[in-house]
Coordinates of C-alpha atoms in Angstrom, one line a residue:
M1 CA 23.0 -7.2 -9.2
N2 CA 19.4 -7.4 -7.9
Y3 CA 18.3 -10.1 -5.5
I4 CA 15.0 -11.3 -4.2
I5 CA 15.2 -11.2 -0.4
V6 CA 13.9 -14.5 0.9
S7 CA 16.5 -15.1 3.7
T8 CA 16.0 -15.5 7.4
L9 CA 17.9 -12.2 7.8
L10 CA 14.7 -10.4 6.8
C11 CA 12.0 -12.7 8.0
L12 CA 13.1 -13.9 11.5
T13 CA 13.5 -12.4 14.9
L14 CA 15.7 -13.9 17.6
L15 CA 12.7 -15.8 18.9
D16 CA 11.8 -17.3 15.5
T17 CA 13.8 -20.5 15.8
P18 CA 12.9 -23.6 13.7
A19 CA 11.3 -25.1 16.9
T20 CA 9.2 -22.0 17.5
L21 CA 8.1 -21.9 13.8
A22 CA 7.2 -25.6 13.9
S23 CA 5.2 -25.2 17.1
S24 CA 3.3 -22.2 15.7
R25 CA 2.6 -24.0 12.4
R26 CA 1.4 -27.1 14.2
S27 CA -1.0 -24.9 16.2
F28 CA -2.3 -23.3 12.9
I29 CA -2.7 -26.8 11.3
N30 CA -4.8 -28.0 14.3
R31 CA -6.9 -24.9 14.1
I32 CA -7.7 -25.5 10.5
N33 CA -8.4 -29.2 10.9
N34 CA -10.7 -28.6 13.8
V35 CA -12.9 -26.4 11.5
S36 CA -12.5 -27.7 8.0
S37 CA -14.8 -30.6 6.9
T38 CA -13.8 -30.7 3.2
W39 CA -9.9 -30.7 3.3
V40 CA -7.0 -31.7 5.5
A41 CA -4.1 -29.4 6.5
G42 CA -0.6 -30.6 7.2
E43 CA 3.1 -29.6 6.9
N44 CA 4.4 -29.0 3.3
F45 CA 7.5 -27.0 3.9
P46 CA 10.6 -27.3 6.2
D47 CA 10.1 -26.0 9.7
S48 CA 13.0 -23.5 9.2
I49 CA 11.1 -21.6 6.5
P50 CA 8.9 -18.9 7.9
T51 CA 5.5 -18.1 6.4
E52 CA 6.7 -14.7 5.2
H53 CA 9.2 -16.6 2.9
L54 CA 6.3 -18.4 1.3
H55 CA 4.7 -15.2 0.2
Y56 CA 7.3 -15.0 -2.5
L57 CA 5.6 -18.0 -4.2
N58 CA 2.6 -15.8 -5.2
G59 CA 3.4 -13.9 -8.3
F60 CA 0.1 -13.4 -10.2
L61 CA -0.5 -9.8 -11.0
G62 CA -3.8 -10.3 -12.8
I63 CA -4.5 -9.1 -16.3
D64 CA -2.4 -6.4 -17.8
P65 CA -4.6 -3.3 -18.2
D66 CA -2.5 -1.9 -21.0
P67 CA -4.8 -1.6 -24.1
N68 CA -2.1 -3.3 -26.2
F69 CA -2.6 -6.4 -24.1
I70 CA -6.3 -6.6 -23.7
I71 CA -7.7 -9.9 -24.9
A72 CA -11.1 -11.0 -26.1
E73 CA -13.3 -13.6 -24.4
N74 CA -14.0 -16.9 -26.2
T75 CA -17.6 -18.1 -25.7
H76 CA -18.7 -21.7 -26.4
V77 CA -22.1 -23.0 -27.5
I78 CA -23.0 -25.5 -24.7
P79 CA -24.8 -28.8 -25.8
R80 CA -27.4 -29.6 -23.1
N81 CA -26.5 -32.4 -20.7
Q82 CA -23.2 -33.1 -22.4
I83 CA -20.8 -31.9 -19.7
P84 CA -19.7 -34.9 -17.6
A85 CA -19.7 -34.9 -13.9
D86 CA -16.0 -35.7 -13.8
F87 CA -13.2 -34.8 -16.2
D88 CA -9.4 -35.2 -16.1
A89 CA -7.3 -33.9 -19.0
R90 CA -4.7 -36.6 -18.2
E91 CA -7.3 -39.3 -18.9
A92 CA -9.0 -37.5 -21.8
W93 CA -5.7 -37.3 -23.7
P94 CA -3.6 -40.2 -22.4
E95 CA -1.1 -39.8 -25.2
C96 CA -0.2 -36.4 -23.6
R97 CA -0.5 -37.6 -20.0
D98 CA 3.3 -37.2 -19.3
I99 CA 3.1 -33.6 -20.4
I100 CA -0.1 -32.6 -18.6
E101 CA 0.8 -34.2 -15.3
N102 CA 4.3 -32.8 -15.2
I103 CA 4.6 -30.8 -12.0
M104 CA 7.5 -28.4 -11.7
D105 CA 8.9 -26.3 -8.9
Q106 CA 9.2 -22.5 -9.2
G107 CA 11.6 -22.3 -6.3
A108 CA 12.0 -19.1 -4.3
C109 CA 10.7 -16.9 -7.0
G110 CA 7.2 -15.4 -7.8
S111 CA 7.2 -17.0 -11.2
C112 CA 3.9 -18.8 -11.0
W113 CA 2.7 -16.8 -13.9
A114 CA 5.5 -18.1 -16.1
F115 CA 5.0 -21.7 -15.0
A116 CA 1.2 -21.7 -15.4
S117 CA 1.6 -20.1 -18.9
T118 CA 4.3 -22.5 -20.2
E119 CA 2.5 -25.5 -18.8
V120 CA -0.7 -24.7 -20.6
M121 CA 1.3 -23.9 -23.8
S122 CA 3.0 -27.4 -23.5
D123 CA -0.3 -29.2 -22.9
R124 CA -2.1 -27.5 -25.8
L125 CA 0.7 -28.1 -28.3
C126 CA 0.7 -31.8 -27.4
I127 CA -3.1 -32.0 -27.6
S128 CA -3.5 -30.1 -30.9
S129 CA -0.7 -32.1 -32.5
K130 CA -2.1 -35.4 -31.4
A131 CA 1.0 -36.0 -29.3
T132 CA 3.4 -35.6 -32.3
K133 CA 4.9 -32.5 -30.7
K134 CA 5.8 -33.1 -27.0
F135 CA 7.6 -29.9 -26.2
V136 CA 8.1 -28.6 -22.7
F137 CA 8.1 -24.8 -22.9
S138 CA 10.7 -23.1 -20.7
P139 CA 9.4 -21.0 -17.8
E140 CA 13.0 -19.7 -17.5
D141 CA 12.9 -18.2 -21.0
L142 CA 9.6 -16.5 -20.4
L143 CA 10.8 -15.3 -16.9
E144 CA 14.1 -13.9 -18.3
C145 CA 13.1 -12.3 -21.6
C146 CA 9.4 -11.2 -21.4
T147 CA 10.0 -7.6 -20.2
S148 CA 6.3 -6.7 -20.9
C149 CA 5.2 -9.5 -18.6
R150 CA 6.2 -7.1 -15.7
N151 CA 8.4 -8.0 -12.7
Q152 CA 10.0 -11.4 -13.3
C153 CA 10.4 -13.0 -9.8
E154 CA 8.1 -10.4 -8.3
G155 CA 5.1 -11.3 -10.4
G156 CA 3.7 -11.1 -13.9
Y157 CA 0.7 -10.9 -16.2
I158 CA -0.5 -14.1 -17.9
N159 CA -2.1 -12.3 -20.9
S160 CA 1.2 -10.6 -21.6
A161 CA 3.0 -14.0 -21.3
F162 CA 0.8 -15.4 -24.1
K163 CA 1.3 -12.3 -26.2
Y164 CA 5.0 -12.8 -25.9
W165 CA 4.6 -16.4 -27.0
I166 CA 2.7 -15.3 -30.1
N167 CA 5.1 -12.5 -31.1
N168 CA 8.5 -13.8 -30.0
G169 CA 8.2 -17.5 -29.4
V170 CA 9.4 -19.5 -26.4
V171 CA 12.1 -22.2 -26.3
S172 CA 12.1 -25.5 -24.5
G173 CA 13.3 -26.1 -20.9
G174 CA 12.7 -28.5 -18.0
D175 CA 12.7 -28.2 -14.3
Y176 CA 15.6 -27.1 -12.1
N177 CA 18.6 -29.4 -12.4
S178 CA 16.9 -31.5 -15.1
G179 CA 19.2 -30.6 -17.9
L180 CA 16.3 -30.9 -20.3
G181 CA 15.7 -28.6 -23.2
C182 CA 17.3 -25.4 -24.4
K183 CA 16.9 -23.4 -21.1
P184 CA 16.1 -25.5 -17.9
Y185 CA 14.9 -23.6 -14.9
S186 CA 17.7 -22.1 -12.8
K187 CA 16.1 -21.6 -9.4
E188 CA 16.3 -24.2 -6.6
A189 CA 13.5 -24.5 -4.1
H190 CA 13.9 -22.5 -0.9
I191 CA 17.2 -20.9 -2.0
N192 CA 17.8 -17.1 -2.5
S193 CA 17.3 -16.3 -6.2
R194 CA 18.9 -13.7 -8.4
I195 CA 16.7 -11.7 -10.7
P196 CA 17.6 -13.3 -14.1
T197 CA 18.8 -11.5 -17.2
C198 CA 17.7 -12.5 -20.7
V199 CA 20.1 -15.0 -22.2
K200 CA 19.4 -15.8 -25.8
N201 CA 21.4 -19.0 -25.9
C202 CA 20.7 -22.6 -25.2
Q203 CA 22.6 -24.6 -22.5
A204 CA 25.9 -26.1 -23.5
G205 CA 25.5 -29.3 -25.4
Y206 CA 22.0 -28.7 -26.6
K207 CA 22.0 -29.4 -30.3
T208 CA 19.4 -26.8 -31.5
S209 CA 20.1 -23.1 -31.6
Y210 CA 18.1 -20.7 -29.5
K211 CA 16.4 -19.2 -32.5
D212 CA 15.5 -22.6 -34.1
D213 CA 14.2 -24.0 -30.8
K214 CA 11.4 -21.4 -30.4
K215 CA 7.8 -22.4 -31.0
F216 CA 5.0 -19.9 -31.3
G217 CA 1.4 -19.4 -30.3
V218 CA -1.3 -18.1 -32.6
S219 CA -3.9 -16.8 -30.2
V220 CA -4.8 -15.8 -26.6
Y221 CA -8.2 -15.3 -25.1
G222 CA -10.1 -15.1 -21.9
V223 CA -12.9 -17.5 -20.8
P224 CA -16.1 -16.1 -19.1
A225 CA -16.3 -16.7 -15.4
I226 CA -19.1 -19.3 -15.9
V227 CA -18.5 -22.9 -14.8
E228 CA -19.9 -24.4 -18.0
Q229 CA -17.8 -22.2 -20.2
I230 CA -14.6 -23.1 -18.4
Q231 CA -15.5 -26.8 -18.6
M232 CA -16.2 -26.7 -22.3
E233 CA -13.0 -24.8 -23.0
I234 CA -11.0 -27.5 -21.1
M235 CA -12.9 -30.4 -22.8
L236 CA -12.4 -28.9 -26.3
N237 CA -8.9 -27.5 -26.1
G238 CA -7.1 -28.6 -23.0
P239 CA -6.1 -27.1 -19.6
V240 CA -6.5 -23.4 -18.8
I241 CA -4.7 -20.9 -16.6
A242 CA -6.5 -19.6 -13.5
G243 CA -5.5 -16.8 -11.1
Y244 CA -6.8 -16.7 -7.6
E245 CA -6.4 -15.2 -4.1
V246 CA -4.1 -17.1 -1.7
Y247 CA -4.7 -17.1 2.0
E248 CA -2.2 -18.3 4.6
D249 CA -4.0 -21.6 5.3
F250 CA -3.6 -22.7 1.6
Y251 CA 0.1 -23.3 2.1
L252 CA -0.8 -26.2 4.4
Y253 CA -3.2 -28.0 2.0
K254 CA -2.7 -31.8 1.9
K255 CA -5.9 -33.3 0.5
G256 CA -9.6 -32.8 0.0
V257 CA -11.4 -29.9 -1.5
Y258 CA -9.9 -26.6 -0.4
Q259 CA -12.1 -23.9 1.0
Y260 CA -10.7 -20.9 2.9
V261 CA -10.8 -21.4 6.7
T262 CA -8.5 -18.9 8.4
G263 CA -5.6 -16.6 8.0
P264 CA -4.8 -13.4 6.1
K265 CA -4.6 -13.0 2.3
V266 CA -1.0 -13.3 1.3
G267 CA -1.0 -12.7 -2.4
N268 CA -2.3 -14.0 -5.8
H269 CA -1.2 -17.1 -7.5
A270 CA -1.4 -18.5 -11.1
V271 CA -2.1 -22.2 -11.7
K272 CA -3.4 -24.7 -14.3
I273 CA -6.9 -26.2 -14.2
V274 CA -6.9 -29.7 -15.7
G275 CA -10.4 -31.0 -14.8
W276 CA -13.1 -31.2 -12.2
G277 CA -15.2 -33.6 -10.1
T278 CA -17.1 -34.1 -6.9
E279 CA -15.7 -35.3 -3.6
N280 CA -18.1 -36.1 -0.7
D281 CA -20.8 -34.0 -2.4
T282 CA -18.4 -31.0 -2.8
P283 CA -17.8 -29.9 -6.4
Y284 CA -14.2 -29.1 -7.2
W285 CA -11.7 -28.0 -9.8
L286 CA -8.6 -30.2 -10.2
V287 CA -5.6 -28.0 -10.4
A288 CA -1.9 -28.4 -11.0
N289 CA 0.4 -26.3 -8.8
S290 CA 4.0 -25.3 -9.3
W291 CA 5.5 -25.9 -5.9
G292 CA 6.9 -29.3 -6.6
R293 CA 5.5 -32.9 -6.3
D294 CA 6.2 -33.0 -2.6
W295 CA 3.6 -30.2 -1.9
G296 CA 0.4 -31.8 -0.7
D297 CA -0.6 -35.4 -0.8
L298 CA -1.8 -35.4 -4.5
G299 CA 1.7 -35.1 -6.1
G300 CA 1.6 -31.4 -6.5
F301 CA -2.1 -31.2 -7.5
F302 CA -4.9 -29.8 -5.4
K303 CA -8.7 -29.5 -5.4
I304 CA -10.6 -26.3 -4.8
L305 CA -14.3 -25.5 -4.5
R306 CA -16.0 -25.2 -7.9
G307 CA -19.0 -23.1 -8.8
K308 CA -18.8 -20.4 -6.1
N309 CA -15.9 -18.4 -7.6
H310 CA -14.1 -19.3 -4.4
C311 CA -11.0 -17.1 -3.9
D312 CA -11.7 -15.7 -7.4
I313 CA -10.6 -19.0 -9.0
E314 CA -13.1 -18.6 -11.9
N315 CA -12.5 -14.9 -12.5
Y316 CA -9.2 -14.9 -14.5
I317 CA -9.4 -17.9 -16.8
T318 CA -7.0 -17.5 -19.8
A319 CA -6.0 -19.8 -22.6
G320 CA -4.5 -19.7 -26.1
K321 CA -3.9 -21.8 -29.2
S322 CA -0.6 -23.3 -30.2
S323 CA -1.5 -24.2 -33.7
A324 CA -3.7 -22.8 -36.5
S325 CA -4.8 -26.3 -37.4
S326 CA -7.9 -27.9 -36.1
V327 CA -7.6 -29.2 -32.6
Y328 CA -8.0 -32.9 -31.9
I329 CA -11.1 -33.2 -29.7
C330 CA -11.6 -36.6 -28.1
Y331 CA -14.8 -35.3 -26.5
F332 CA -16.2 -34.6 -29.9
L333 CA -15.9 -38.3 -30.8
I334 CA -17.9 -39.2 -27.7
M335 CA -20.7 -36.8 -28.1
L336 CA -21.0 -36.5 -31.9
A337 CA -23.8 -39.1 -32.3
T338 CA -25.9 -37.7 -29.6
V339 CA -25.5 -34.0 -30.3
I340 CA -26.6 -33.6 -33.9
N341 CA -30.2 -33.2 -33.0
S342 CA -29.6 -31.7 -29.5
T343 CA -30.9 -28.3 -28.4
F344 CA -28.0 -25.8 -27.9
F345 CA -27.9 -22.9 -25.5
F346 CA -25.5 -20.2 -24.6
I347 CA -24.5 -19.9 -20.9

């Protein structure tokens, strides 16, 4: 049986006691807060957990270079002056708010790619069905069974995850210990995790079969690394997946608009962008993380600098469609009367 090594046996020396780790982390927090003017750092993880352990949370491998998994970009026509200064998918589609704002915890596993993918699948199915299909796709199912996605708890490709959704379907499943859906997540936060094997059965007591519980996607595509294109994609179809570079200071984010301050790069991470705005004159993307609701002061969400491709946040935007039917677009209802005679431009 293979195991992900996240224990103190690997990460700690005799001097790395919880007290020593806490002191070192407090010093790092103070250093960040003395420099940063747009965000605040603080403690998000127990003192007993070394920073090296946290590196396992970063499992985004990028875009699969295999020609069989290359995806096309989807480009929008941008109506002039119709992109709002602020947007939040939870408010744009209030009937799907409970799905969109659902923050899960990937535990001690580099499964961010599976969480970001299934969260966007869930959001877009709810939005496209006008909330008639509130289905939480299972990151566990994708993590276990998508062999083409790459390395399970050691990272995966988001484009391959969407291809799997289209070709094989994904069942339902909630967070760890939730008991929800066909296959709830099996990994507890900060606990050693086994590499899972693909189980094609639902949990005991679930009334639908594994085969019948599956729902499928119909398309996957990239979005150009242009702010307005990303914004239009979110407004028209719902949240998108982003992959970005993680630096050591990011683990300590509490609130504000994150911009890199100090520390080495520790990996790459996949997340879900749900909107944007401006805070104290600093433009940001509003992003859902998968490290639990206790991470940060925003209930598991964070803000990161928008418009500068900060940490590559705008480089790897991926999305897909859950239904072949026309997508319900609340934004369209707002702008219809003013756009008919507007000048359009590509950007």
